[in-house]
Short mmCIF file of C-alpha atoms in Angstrom, two decimals:
data_model
loop_
_atom_site.label_atom_id
_atom_site.label_comp_id
_atom_site.label_asym_id
_atom_site.label_seq_id
_atom_site.Cartn_x
_atom_site.Cartn_y
_atom_site.Cartn_z
CA UNK F 1 84.60 -202.09 -22.74
CA UNK F 2 87.06 -199.08 -22.09
CA UNK F 3 84.71 -196.79 -24.11
CA UNK F 4 81.76 -197.84 -22.02
CA UNK F 5 83.65 -197.32 -18.81
CA UNK F 6 84.82 -193.91 -19.94
CA UNK F 7 81.13 -192.90 -20.98
CA UNK F 8 79.95 -193.89 -17.42
CA UNK F 9 82.50 -191.99 -15.76
CA UNK F 10 81.75 -188.95 -17.98
CA UNK F 11 77.99 -189.22 -16.99
CA UNK F 12 78.74 -189.45 -13.37
CA UNK F 13 80.78 -186.30 -13.82
CA UNK F 14 78.04 -184.60 -15.63
CA UNK F 15 75.52 -185.46 -13.01
CA UNK F 16 77.64 -183.53 -10.42
CA UNK F 17 76.52 -180.42 -12.09
CA UNK F 18 72.81 -181.22 -12.10
CA UNK F 19 71.78 -178.96 -9.03
CA UNK F 20 73.57 -176.05 -10.41
CA UNK F 21 72.37 -176.48 -13.94
CA UNK F 22 68.86 -176.94 -12.56
CA UNK F 23 69.19 -173.73 -10.65
CA UNK F 24 70.15 -171.83 -13.75
CA UNK F 25 67.22 -173.30 -15.66
CA UNK F 26 64.84 -172.06 -12.94
CA UNK F 27 66.47 -168.54 -12.95
CA UNK F 28 65.98 -168.32 -16.85
CA UNK F 29 62.29 -169.30 -16.46
CA UNK F 30 61.77 -166.60 -14.05
CA UNK F 31 63.42 -164.01 -16.27
CA UNK F 32 61.41 -165.14 -19.13
CA UNK F 33 57.78 -166.15 -18.25
CA UNK F 34 56.81 -167.20 -21.78
CA UNK F 35 58.90 -170.18 -21.55
CA UNK F 36 56.94 -173.48 -20.98
CA UNK F 37 59.87 -175.73 -20.56
CA UNK F 38 63.52 -176.09 -20.32
CA UNK F 39 66.28 -178.83 -20.14
CA UNK F 40 69.94 -179.08 -20.42
CA UNK F 41 71.34 -182.24 -22.02
CA UNK F 42 74.44 -183.68 -23.20
CA UNK F 43 75.07 -183.67 -26.84
CA UNK F 44 74.15 -187.36 -27.07
CA UNK F 45 70.78 -186.90 -25.43
CA UNK F 46 71.53 -187.40 -21.76
CA UNK F 47 69.22 -185.38 -19.52
CA UNK F 48 71.33 -183.40 -17.13
CA UNK F 49 68.72 -181.05 -15.61
CA UNK F 50 65.09 -180.56 -16.77
CA UNK F 51 62.15 -178.24 -15.96
CA UNK F 52 59.80 -179.77 -18.47
CA UNK F 53 57.58 -182.82 -19.18
CA UNK F 54 58.67 -185.44 -21.53
CA UNK F 55 62.37 -184.67 -21.05
CA UNK F 56 63.91 -187.84 -22.25
CA UNK F 57 62.11 -187.73 -25.61
CA UNK F 58 62.94 -183.91 -26.02
CA UNK F 59 66.55 -184.63 -25.20
CA UNK F 60 66.74 -187.51 -27.78
CA UNK F 61 65.12 -185.49 -30.44
CA UNK F 62 67.50 -182.41 -29.60
CA UNK F 63 70.45 -184.91 -30.09
CA UNK F 64 69.06 -185.93 -33.57
CA UNK F 65 68.57 -182.19 -34.53
CA UNK F 66 72.01 -181.21 -33.21
CA UNK F 67 73.50 -183.83 -35.61
CA UNK F 68 71.77 -182.34 -38.50
CA UNK F 69 72.42 -178.80 -37.56
CA UNK F 70 76.16 -179.81 -36.99
CA UNK F 71 76.49 -181.16 -40.37
CA UNK F 72 74.56 -178.23 -41.93
CA UNK F 73 76.89 -175.67 -40.37
CA UNK F 74 79.92 -177.55 -41.53
CA UNK F 75 78.56 -178.19 -45.01
CA UNK F 76 77.64 -174.52 -45.67
CA UNK F 77 80.98 -173.11 -44.13
CA UNK F 78 79.18 -171.53 -41.54
CA UNK F 79 81.46 -172.47 -38.46
CA UNK F 80 80.50 -174.47 -35.37
CA UNK F 81 77.00 -174.92 -34.17
CA UNK F 82 75.56 -172.18 -31.93
CA UNK F 83 71.66 -172.35 -31.94
CA UNK F 84 68.76 -173.64 -33.67
CA UNK F 85 65.22 -172.24 -33.69
CA UNK F 86 62.09 -174.14 -34.78
CA UNK F 87 58.77 -172.23 -35.01
CA UNK F 88 55.45 -174.29 -34.71
CA UNK F 89 51.90 -173.42 -34.78
CA UNK F 90 51.84 -173.45 -30.88
CA UNK F 91 55.20 -172.01 -30.05
CA UNK F 92 58.85 -172.32 -30.38
CA UNK F 93 61.58 -174.97 -29.71
CA UNK F 94 64.98 -173.29 -29.39
CA UNK F 95 68.39 -175.11 -28.80
CA UNK F 96 71.66 -173.37 -27.88
CA UNK F 97 75.10 -174.75 -27.60
CA UNK F 98 76.30 -174.86 -23.91
CA UNK F 99 79.85 -175.44 -23.74
CA UNK F 100 81.80 -178.06 -25.60
CA UNK F 101 79.49 -180.98 -24.50
CA UNK F 102 76.01 -179.86 -23.64
CA UNK F 103 73.00 -178.05 -25.16
CA UNK F 104 70.09 -175.99 -23.76
CA UNK F 105 66.73 -176.51 -25.25
CA UNK F 106 63.82 -174.19 -24.51
CA UNK F 107 60.07 -174.51 -25.31
CA UNK F 108 58.34 -171.11 -25.54
CA UNK F 109 54.99 -169.69 -26.32
CA UNK F 110 54.05 -168.33 -29.59
CA UNK F 111 54.01 -164.65 -28.26
CA UNK F 112 57.45 -164.76 -26.92
CA UNK F 113 59.67 -161.88 -27.95
CA UNK F 114 62.34 -163.87 -29.96
CA UNK F 115 64.92 -161.30 -29.24
CA UNK F 116 64.61 -161.43 -25.69
CA UNK F 117 64.64 -165.48 -25.81
CA UNK F 118 67.95 -165.17 -27.54
CA UNK F 119 69.50 -162.71 -25.31
CA UNK F 120 68.42 -164.69 -22.17
CA UNK F 121 69.22 -167.91 -23.54
CA UNK F 122 72.51 -167.27 -24.79
CA UNK F 123 73.50 -165.89 -21.38
CA UNK F 124 72.21 -169.14 -19.63
CA UNK F 125 73.72 -171.60 -22.10
CA UNK F 126 77.00 -169.80 -21.55
CA UNK F 127 76.78 -170.38 -17.73
CA UNK F 128 75.46 -174.08 -18.12
CA UNK F 129 78.31 -174.71 -20.63
CA UNK F 130 80.66 -173.46 -17.91
CA UNK F 131 79.13 -175.63 -15.11
CA UNK F 132 79.26 -178.76 -17.34
CA UNK F 133 82.70 -178.26 -18.75
CA UNK F 134 84.11 -177.72 -15.48
CA UNK F 135 82.26 -180.83 -14.02
CA UNK F 136 83.94 -182.74 -16.90
CA UNK F 137 87.38 -181.25 -16.15
CA UNK F 138 87.26 -182.33 -12.49
CA UNK F 139 89.04 -185.66 -11.52
CA UNK F 140 86.45 -188.26 -10.69
CA UNK F 141 86.43 -189.08 -7.14
CA UNK F 142 87.46 -192.65 -5.97
#
């Protein structure tokens, strides 16, 4: 019961950052026009802000992929998770750590410059991480 209450409180706190996080997603999409979707989610798959379709499913799959990526980086001694890039026939899915409890997942066209994607996404994920982490640090309003 306590855990459920704590999780609900954390989710409410995370949602306070939604407008600022959405603004960052929109600025990122403006800087990188080859992006076809963007979402920020908690590490457990809760959508915080989205600029894409099927956000719930993408967030859930991101959480699953994050679990595997975390285990892989730990098992191979590569340190903490930073990013994951998947290339498909029709484009890319890229996931970046965003602070201590969130991730940024981006969908991109196959013609994207991957170096530019990483550069811009790393900046945005750092900003989103700051927003989310500060929302979690704020005391909850009564």
